[in-house]
Amino acid sequence: MTGQTSRGALLPHGLPPHARLPYGLLPFTAWGLTRAALLLWVSGVLTLGTLDVTVDVSVIYRGWYETLLSGTYPLDDVTWQYPPGAALAILSPALLPFLAYASAFYVLVLLCDALVLGLLLYAGRRPGIRAAGAWVWVVGVPLLGPTVYARYDLMVTAVAVAALLAGVRHPKALGALAAFGALLKVWPALVLVGVERGRRTRAAWSAAALTGAGLAVGFALWMPGAFAFLAFQRDRGTEIESLGALYFHLARHMGWEGRVELHYGSMEFLGPGVELVSALALGLAALALGWLLVWRLRARAFAAHTPAQAAFTAVLLFTTTSRVISPQYVVWLVGLAAVCLAFRGGGMVRPAVLVLVAAGVTVLEFPVYFAEVVASEAWGVALLFVRNGLLVAASLIAARRLWRETVPGAAAGVSAVPGDQPSRVLR
C-alpha cells in the first residue's frame, strides 16, 4: 500500500533494512564492554573481593617463564602439572617485549577471547549455524570474573573451539588442533570423541595421532622434563572445590580431624579418608569413560553438531568427577556450550544454561567468598553445593540428550527444545 513499508521490506524483528546493525556489531559491542571490565579487574583498577587472583600470572607464571628461558621445564616445582605444550602459553608474553609480563599475558588472553568470538560469528554466516553461540561466549566469560583472564585456560579453549568449528568441513584440521590442544592441557583431546565413524574418524584421529606424536617428540627434544608433570598430577589429592570435597566440608563440622593446606598448587583436604574419596573420584571418572566408550560403540546418527555435543558432554563428565574443579575449568564448558548452541538443532540448551548459571556462582565462591569456602563456613559450602549441583545436573542432562539423539531406538520420547531444528545428518 502507498505510504506504508511493504511487509517484505521488513526484517524478521520488524526493523526496516536501513535500521539493521552490521552483522556482529552488537555482540562485539557487548564483548568490548565486558572485556574492558575484565581488564580493569586484572589490572587492579577494579576489585572483586579481597583475594588477588593475578598472583598466578605475576608470580607463578613469571617464575616458570624464567625457568623455561633457562632451557628446562620446572622440574623441581610440583605445581607444574601441565603437558609440555603449556610452555608455549607461559612463554607467549615474549611476543610483546614492550609490555611487562603480566600485561602482555592479559593482552594475549584478550586476543584469544576476541578470536573465539570472531570464529563463532564467522561460522554463524554458514547455513545451519546461528549467532546464539557467540552470545553464550559473550555472556559466559565475564561471569567467571577476573580469574578467567588470569589463567591460560581461555587460550586452550580457543584451540578447542577452533577445532570443532573447523571439523565441520575439515576433519584433519579438527584432529591436528585437538592434538595441539591436548599438549596444552589434555582435555581438548575429547573433541575427537564425537567424530562420525568411518572416513571422518580415520582422517581426524590419524591427523591427531601424527600431530600429537610429532609435537610430543619435538617438546621432549626441546627441553628436559617435558613429561615430568605426569608424576605431579598423579599425586594430587582432593581439592576443596571438587565434588568429593563436599563430604569433608560437612565432616569438619562433625569432628573430622583433617585439615586444608596448599598442596600441589591448590587448596586441598589432607587427612583421614582423603585417599578413599580421591579413589572414588577416579572411579567415577572411569565410569564416565566407560559410558563414553559404550556411547561411541552404539551411536549411529551423527549430525553436524554431534562432535560439539559429544565434546561438551565428555568435558562436563570429566570436570564434574575430577578431584579438582578449579574456577577456570568452567571456561572450557562455556566455550563448548557456545559451539553447541551455534548449531541450529544442536540442542544442549538446558545444560548450556546450567553451565552459565554455574559460572555466575563460581565467581562468588572464588574469589569473592573463597575464605568462607576454605573455612567450610555455611555460605561457602552452600555456594559449592549449588555450583557443583548445577554441573552434575548439566552432565546428566547432556549425556541423556546425546544418547537419545544418536543411539538407535533411544529417540522415542525426546522432547524438542523450543527453537531447535534437526541438523543435517553427516553421510
Coordinates of C-alpha atoms in Angstrom, one line a residue:
M1 CA 0.0 0.0 0.0
T2 CA 1.2 3.5 -0.7
G3 CA 2.8 5.3 2.2
Q4 CA 3.5 2.1 4.1
T5 CA 6.5 -0.1 4.2
S6 CA 5.8 -3.4 2.5
R7 CA 5.9 -6.5 4.6
G8 CA 8.8 -8.0 2.6
A9 CA 11.0 -4.9 3.3
L10 CA 10.8 -5.5 7.0
L11 CA 13.4 -7.7 8.8
P12 CA 12.1 -10.6 10.9
H13 CA 12.2 -8.4 14.0
G14 CA 10.2 -5.6 12.4
L15 CA 13.2 -3.3 11.6
P16 CA 13.5 -1.7 8.2
P17 CA 16.7 -2.5 6.3
H18 CA 18.3 0.8 6.9
A19 CA 18.0 0.2 10.7
R20 CA 19.8 -3.1 10.7
L21 CA 23.1 -3.1 12.6
P22 CA 26.1 -4.6 10.8
Y23 CA 26.4 -8.3 11.5
G24 CA 28.3 -8.9 14.7
L25 CA 28.3 -5.2 15.8
L26 CA 26.0 -5.8 18.8
P27 CA 27.8 -8.8 20.2
F28 CA 31.2 -7.2 19.6
T29 CA 29.9 -4.1 21.5
A30 CA 28.8 -6.2 24.4
W31 CA 32.1 -8.1 24.2
G32 CA 34.1 -4.9 24.3
L33 CA 32.3 -3.5 27.4
T34 CA 32.5 -6.7 29.4
R35 CA 36.1 -7.3 28.5
A36 CA 37.1 -3.8 29.4
A37 CA 35.7 -4.6 32.9
L38 CA 37.8 -7.8 33.0
L39 CA 41.0 -5.9 32.0
L40 CA 40.2 -3.3 34.7
W41 CA 39.9 -6.1 37.3
V42 CA 43.1 -7.9 36.4
S43 CA 44.9 -4.5 36.3
G44 CA 43.8 -3.7 39.8
V45 CA 41.7 -0.7 38.9
L46 CA 38.6 -2.6 40.0
T47 CA 38.4 -5.1 42.7
L48 CA 36.3 -8.1 43.3
G49 CA 36.6 -9.4 46.8
T50 CA 39.9 -9.3 48.7
L51 CA 41.7 -12.2 47.0
D52 CA 44.3 -11.3 44.4
V53 CA 43.7 -13.7 41.5
T54 CA 46.5 -12.3 39.4
V55 CA 49.3 -13.8 41.5
D56 CA 49.3 -16.9 39.3
V57 CA 50.4 -14.8 36.4
S58 CA 52.6 -12.2 38.1
V59 CA 54.4 -14.7 40.3
I60 CA 53.9 -18.3 39.3
Y61 CA 53.8 -18.0 35.6
R62 CA 56.5 -15.4 35.6
G63 CA 58.7 -17.8 37.6
W64 CA 58.1 -20.6 35.2
Y65 CA 58.8 -18.2 32.3
E66 CA 62.3 -17.6 33.7
T67 CA 62.9 -21.3 34.2
L68 CA 61.8 -22.1 30.7
L69 CA 64.0 -19.4 29.3
S70 CA 66.9 -21.1 31.0
G71 CA 66.3 -24.2 28.9
T72 CA 64.4 -26.6 31.1
Y73 CA 60.9 -27.3 32.3
P74 CA 60.2 -26.5 36.0
L75 CA 61.4 -30.0 37.2
D76 CA 61.6 -29.0 40.9
D77 CA 58.2 -27.3 41.1
V78 CA 55.3 -29.7 41.9
T79 CA 52.8 -27.0 40.9
W80 CA 53.9 -27.5 37.3
Q81 CA 51.2 -30.1 36.3
Y82 CA 50.7 -29.3 32.7
P83 CA 51.6 -31.0 29.4
P84 CA 54.8 -29.7 27.6
G85 CA 52.8 -27.5 25.3
A86 CA 51.8 -25.3 28.2
A87 CA 55.3 -23.8 27.9
L88 CA 54.1 -22.0 24.8
A89 CA 51.4 -20.3 26.7
I90 CA 53.8 -19.4 29.5
L91 CA 56.4 -18.1 27.1
S92 CA 53.9 -16.2 24.9
P93 CA 54.3 -12.8 26.6
A94 CA 57.7 -12.7 25.0
L95 CA 55.8 -11.8 21.8
L96 CA 55.1 -8.4 23.3
P97 CA 58.5 -7.4 24.8
F98 CA 57.5 -3.8 25.2
L99 CA 55.0 -4.8 27.9
A100 CA 55.5 -6.1 31.4
Y101 CA 55.0 -9.9 31.6
A102 CA 51.6 -9.8 33.3
S103 CA 50.3 -7.1 31.0
A104 CA 51.4 -8.9 27.9
F105 CA 49.8 -12.1 29.1
Y106 CA 46.4 -10.3 29.6
V107 CA 46.6 -8.8 26.2
L108 CA 47.2 -12.2 24.6
V109 CA 44.3 -13.7 26.5
L110 CA 42.2 -10.8 25.3
L111 CA 43.2 -11.6 21.7
C112 CA 42.3 -15.2 22.1
D113 CA 39.0 -14.2 23.6
A114 CA 38.3 -12.0 20.5
L115 CA 39.4 -14.8 18.2
V116 CA 36.8 -17.2 19.7
L117 CA 34.1 -14.5 19.2
G118 CA 35.2 -13.9 15.7
L119 CA 35.2 -17.6 14.9
L120 CA 31.7 -18.0 16.2
L121 CA 30.4 -15.0 14.3
Y122 CA 32.1 -16.1 11.1
A123 CA 30.7 -19.6 11.5
G124 CA 27.3 -18.0 12.1
R125 CA 27.2 -17.0 8.5
R126 CA 27.1 -20.6 7.3
P127 CA 23.8 -22.4 6.7
G128 CA 22.6 -24.2 9.8
I129 CA 24.7 -22.0 12.1
R130 CA 23.4 -19.2 14.2
A131 CA 24.6 -16.3 16.4
A132 CA 23.4 -17.9 19.7
G133 CA 26.8 -19.5 20.2
A134 CA 28.5 -16.1 20.1
W135 CA 26.2 -14.7 22.7
V136 CA 26.9 -17.7 25.0
W137 CA 30.6 -16.7 24.8
V138 CA 30.0 -13.0 25.2
V139 CA 27.9 -13.6 28.4
G140 CA 29.6 -16.6 29.8
V141 CA 33.2 -15.5 30.0
P142 CA 32.7 -12.4 32.2
L143 CA 30.5 -14.3 34.6
L144 CA 33.7 -16.0 35.8
G145 CA 35.2 -12.7 36.8
P146 CA 38.9 -11.8 36.6
T147 CA 40.1 -15.3 37.1
V148 CA 39.3 -16.1 33.5
Y149 CA 42.0 -13.7 32.3
A150 CA 44.5 -14.6 35.0
R151 CA 44.9 -18.2 33.8
Y152 CA 45.9 -19.7 30.4
D153 CA 42.7 -21.9 30.1
L154 CA 41.0 -19.4 27.8
M155 CA 43.8 -19.8 25.3
V156 CA 43.3 -23.6 25.4
T157 CA 39.5 -23.2 25.0
A158 CA 40.2 -21.1 21.8
V159 CA 42.0 -24.0 20.3
A160 CA 39.2 -26.4 21.1
V161 CA 36.5 -24.1 19.7
A162 CA 38.6 -23.7 16.5
A163 CA 38.9 -27.4 16.3
L164 CA 35.2 -28.1 16.5
L165 CA 34.2 -25.4 14.0
A166 CA 36.9 -26.4 11.5
G167 CA 36.0 -30.0 11.9
V168 CA 32.6 -29.5 10.3
R169 CA 34.3 -29.4 6.9
H170 CA 37.9 -30.4 7.6
P171 CA 38.2 -33.4 10.0
K172 CA 42.0 -33.4 9.6
A173 CA 42.1 -29.9 10.9
L174 CA 40.0 -31.0 13.8
G175 CA 42.4 -33.8 14.6
A176 CA 45.5 -31.6 14.3
L177 CA 44.1 -28.9 16.5
A178 CA 42.8 -31.4 19.1
A179 CA 46.3 -32.9 19.4
F180 CA 47.8 -29.4 19.8
G181 CA 45.2 -28.5 22.4
A182 CA 45.9 -31.8 24.3
L183 CA 49.5 -30.9 24.6
L184 CA 48.5 -27.6 26.1
K185 CA 46.1 -29.0 28.7
V186 CA 45.0 -32.6 27.8
W187 CA 41.2 -32.1 27.8
P188 CA 40.9 -30.8 24.1
A189 CA 41.6 -34.4 23.1
L190 CA 38.0 -35.1 24.0
V191 CA 36.8 -33.1 20.9
L192 CA 37.6 -36.2 18.9
V193 CA 35.1 -38.4 20.7
G194 CA 32.1 -37.4 18.6
V195 CA 33.6 -37.5 15.1
E196 CA 31.4 -39.6 12.7
R197 CA 32.5 -43.1 12.2
G198 CA 34.3 -44.2 9.1
R199 CA 36.3 -41.9 6.8
R200 CA 35.9 -38.8 9.0
T201 CA 37.1 -40.6 12.1
R202 CA 40.1 -42.1 10.3
A203 CA 41.0 -38.6 9.0
A204 CA 40.6 -36.8 12.3
W205 CA 42.2 -39.5 14.5
S206 CA 45.1 -40.2 12.2
A207 CA 45.8 -36.4 12.0
A208 CA 45.6 -36.2 15.8
A209 CA 48.0 -39.1 16.2
L210 CA 50.6 -37.8 13.8
T211 CA 50.4 -34.2 15.1
G212 CA 50.5 -35.3 18.7
A213 CA 53.4 -37.7 18.2
G214 CA 55.4 -35.2 16.3
L215 CA 54.8 -32.4 18.8
A216 CA 55.5 -34.7 21.8
V217 CA 58.8 -35.7 20.3
G218 CA 59.6 -32.1 19.5
F219 CA 58.9 -30.9 23.1
A220 CA 60.9 -33.8 24.5
L221 CA 63.9 -32.9 22.4
W222 CA 63.4 -29.1 23.0
M223 CA 64.0 -29.2 26.8
P224 CA 64.4 -31.8 29.5
G225 CA 61.5 -32.6 31.8
A226 CA 58.7 -32.4 29.2
F227 CA 56.6 -35.1 30.8
A228 CA 57.5 -34.6 34.5
F229 CA 54.0 -33.3 35.0
L230 CA 52.6 -36.8 34.9
A231 CA 54.1 -37.7 38.3
F232 CA 53.0 -34.4 39.9
Q233 CA 49.4 -34.9 38.6
R234 CA 49.2 -38.5 39.9
D235 CA 50.0 -37.4 43.4
R236 CA 47.2 -34.8 43.7
G237 CA 44.6 -35.1 46.4
T238 CA 41.0 -33.8 46.8
E239 CA 40.8 -30.1 46.1
I240 CA 38.4 -28.1 48.3
E241 CA 36.1 -27.1 45.4
S242 CA 35.6 -30.5 44.0
L243 CA 32.5 -32.7 44.2
G244 CA 34.2 -35.1 46.7
A245 CA 35.3 -32.2 48.9
L246 CA 31.7 -31.6 49.9
Y247 CA 31.9 -34.6 52.2
F248 CA 34.9 -33.1 54.0
H249 CA 33.3 -29.7 54.3
L250 CA 30.4 -31.3 56.2
A251 CA 32.7 -33.7 58.1
R252 CA 34.7 -30.8 59.5
H253 CA 31.6 -29.8 61.5
M254 CA 31.3 -33.3 62.9
G255 CA 34.7 -33.7 64.3
W256 CA 36.8 -34.8 61.3
E257 CA 40.5 -34.3 62.2
G258 CA 41.8 -33.4 58.8
R259 CA 43.0 -30.0 57.6
V260 CA 43.2 -27.7 54.5
E261 CA 46.6 -26.9 53.1
L262 CA 48.1 -25.5 49.9
H263 CA 49.2 -28.8 48.3
Y264 CA 50.4 -29.2 44.7
G265 CA 49.4 -25.7 43.8
S266 CA 45.8 -25.7 45.1
M267 CA 44.0 -25.8 48.5
E268 CA 43.4 -29.5 49.3
F269 CA 42.0 -31.6 52.1
L270 CA 44.6 -33.7 53.8
G271 CA 43.8 -36.3 56.5
P272 CA 41.7 -39.4 57.2
G273 CA 39.6 -40.6 54.3
V274 CA 41.0 -38.3 51.7
E275 CA 42.7 -41.1 49.8
L276 CA 39.5 -43.0 49.7
V277 CA 37.4 -40.1 48.4
S278 CA 40.1 -39.4 45.8
A279 CA 40.0 -43.0 44.7
L280 CA 36.2 -42.8 44.4
A281 CA 36.5 -39.7 42.2
L282 CA 38.9 -41.6 40.0
G283 CA 36.3 -44.4 39.9
L284 CA 33.6 -42.0 38.8
A285 CA 35.9 -40.7 36.1
A286 CA 36.4 -44.4 35.0
L287 CA 32.7 -44.9 34.9
A288 CA 32.3 -41.7 32.8
L289 CA 34.9 -43.1 30.4
G290 CA 33.1 -46.4 30.2
W291 CA 29.9 -44.6 29.4
L292 CA 31.5 -42.7 26.6
L293 CA 33.0 -45.8 25.2
V294 CA 29.6 -47.6 25.2
W295 CA 28.0 -44.5 23.6
R296 CA 30.7 -44.4 20.9
L297 CA 30.1 -48.1 20.1
R298 CA 26.3 -47.7 19.9
A299 CA 25.9 -44.3 18.3
R300 CA 24.8 -44.3 14.7
A301 CA 23.1 -41.0 13.9
F302 CA 25.9 -38.5 13.6
A303 CA 24.8 -34.9 12.7
A304 CA 26.9 -31.8 12.0
H305 CA 26.6 -30.8 15.7
T306 CA 27.3 -34.2 17.2
P307 CA 31.1 -33.7 17.7
A308 CA 30.3 -30.5 19.7
Q309 CA 27.6 -32.2 21.7
A310 CA 29.9 -35.2 22.5
A311 CA 32.8 -32.9 23.4
F312 CA 30.6 -30.8 25.7
T313 CA 29.2 -33.9 27.4
A314 CA 32.6 -35.6 27.8
V315 CA 34.2 -32.5 29.3
L316 CA 31.3 -32.0 31.6
L317 CA 31.6 -35.6 32.9
F318 CA 35.3 -35.4 33.5
T319 CA 35.2 -32.0 35.0
T320 CA 32.4 -32.9 37.4
T321 CA 34.1 -36.2 38.5
S322 CA 37.6 -34.6 38.8
R323 CA 39.5 -34.4 42.1
V324 CA 40.0 -30.7 41.2
I325 CA 37.3 -28.3 39.9
S326 CA 39.2 -25.0 39.6
P327 CA 37.2 -21.9 38.7
Q328 CA 38.9 -21.5 35.4
Y329 CA 37.8 -25.0 34.3
V330 CA 34.3 -23.6 33.7
V331 CA 35.6 -21.5 30.8
W332 CA 36.1 -24.9 29.0
L333 CA 32.5 -25.6 29.4
V334 CA 31.4 -22.1 28.3
G335 CA 33.4 -22.5 25.1
L336 CA 32.0 -25.9 24.2
A337 CA 28.5 -24.8 25.1
A338 CA 28.9 -21.9 22.8
V339 CA 29.8 -24.2 19.9
C340 CA 26.8 -26.5 20.7
L341 CA 24.4 -23.6 20.6
A342 CA 25.9 -22.2 17.4
F343 CA 24.3 -25.1 15.5
R344 CA 20.6 -24.9 14.7
G345 CA 19.2 -28.0 16.3
G346 CA 22.4 -28.6 18.2
G347 CA 20.4 -29.0 21.4
M348 CA 22.2 -28.7 24.8
V349 CA 20.2 -25.6 25.6
R350 CA 19.4 -26.7 29.1
P351 CA 22.9 -27.9 30.1
A352 CA 24.4 -24.7 28.5
V353 CA 22.1 -22.5 30.6
L354 CA 23.1 -24.5 33.7
V355 CA 26.7 -24.0 32.9
L356 CA 26.2 -20.2 32.6
V357 CA 24.5 -20.2 35.9
A358 CA 27.3 -22.3 37.4
A359 CA 29.8 -19.7 36.0
G360 CA 28.0 -17.0 37.9
V361 CA 28.0 -19.0 41.1
T362 CA 31.7 -19.9 40.6
V363 CA 32.8 -16.2 40.8
L364 CA 31.0 -16.0 44.1
E365 CA 32.8 -19.0 45.6
F366 CA 36.1 -17.8 44.1
P367 CA 37.3 -15.2 44.6
V368 CA 34.5 -13.4 46.5
Y369 CA 33.8 -15.8 49.3
F370 CA 36.8 -18.1 49.0
A371 CA 37.8 -17.5 52.6
E372 CA 34.4 -18.9 53.6
V373 CA 35.0 -21.9 51.4
V374 CA 38.4 -22.6 52.9
A375 CA 36.9 -22.4 56.4
S376 CA 34.0 -24.6 55.4
E377 CA 31.6 -21.9 56.6
A378 CA 27.9 -22.3 55.8
W379 CA 27.7 -19.7 53.0
G380 CA 30.9 -21.1 51.3
V381 CA 29.7 -24.7 51.4
A382 CA 26.2 -23.6 50.1
L383 CA 27.8 -22.0 47.1
L384 CA 29.8 -25.1 46.4
F385 CA 26.7 -27.3 46.7
V386 CA 24.9 -25.1 44.2
R387 CA 27.8 -24.8 41.7
N388 CA 28.7 -28.5 41.8
G389 CA 25.0 -29.5 41.8
L390 CA 24.5 -27.4 38.6
L391 CA 27.4 -29.1 37.0
V392 CA 26.1 -32.6 37.9
A393 CA 22.7 -31.7 36.5
A394 CA 24.2 -30.3 33.3
S395 CA 26.3 -33.5 32.9
L396 CA 23.3 -35.9 33.3
I397 CA 21.1 -33.8 31.0
A398 CA 23.8 -33.5 28.3
A399 CA 24.5 -37.3 28.5
R400 CA 20.9 -38.1 28.2
R401 CA 20.4 -35.8 25.2
L402 CA 23.5 -37.1 23.4
W403 CA 22.4 -40.7 23.9
R404 CA 18.8 -40.1 22.7
E405 CA 19.9 -38.2 19.6
T406 CA 22.5 -40.6 18.4
V407 CA 21.7 -44.2 19.6
P408 CA 19.1 -46.1 17.5
G409 CA 15.9 -46.7 19.3
A410 CA 16.6 -44.2 22.1
A411 CA 14.9 -41.2 20.3
A412 CA 11.4 -42.0 21.3
G413 CA 10.0 -39.6 23.8
V414 CA 12.7 -36.9 23.3
S415 CA 11.0 -33.6 23.8
A416 CA 12.2 -30.9 21.4
V417 CA 13.7 -27.8 22.9
P418 CA 11.9 -24.7 21.6
G419 CA 13.8 -23.2 18.6
D420 CA 15.7 -26.4 17.9
Q421 CA 15.6 -27.8 14.4
P422 CA 17.1 -31.1 13.2
S423 CA 20.6 -30.6 11.7
R424 CA 21.8 -32.3 8.6
V425 CA 23.0 -35.9 9.3
L426 CA 26.5 -36.4 8.0
R427 CA 27.0 -39.1 5.4

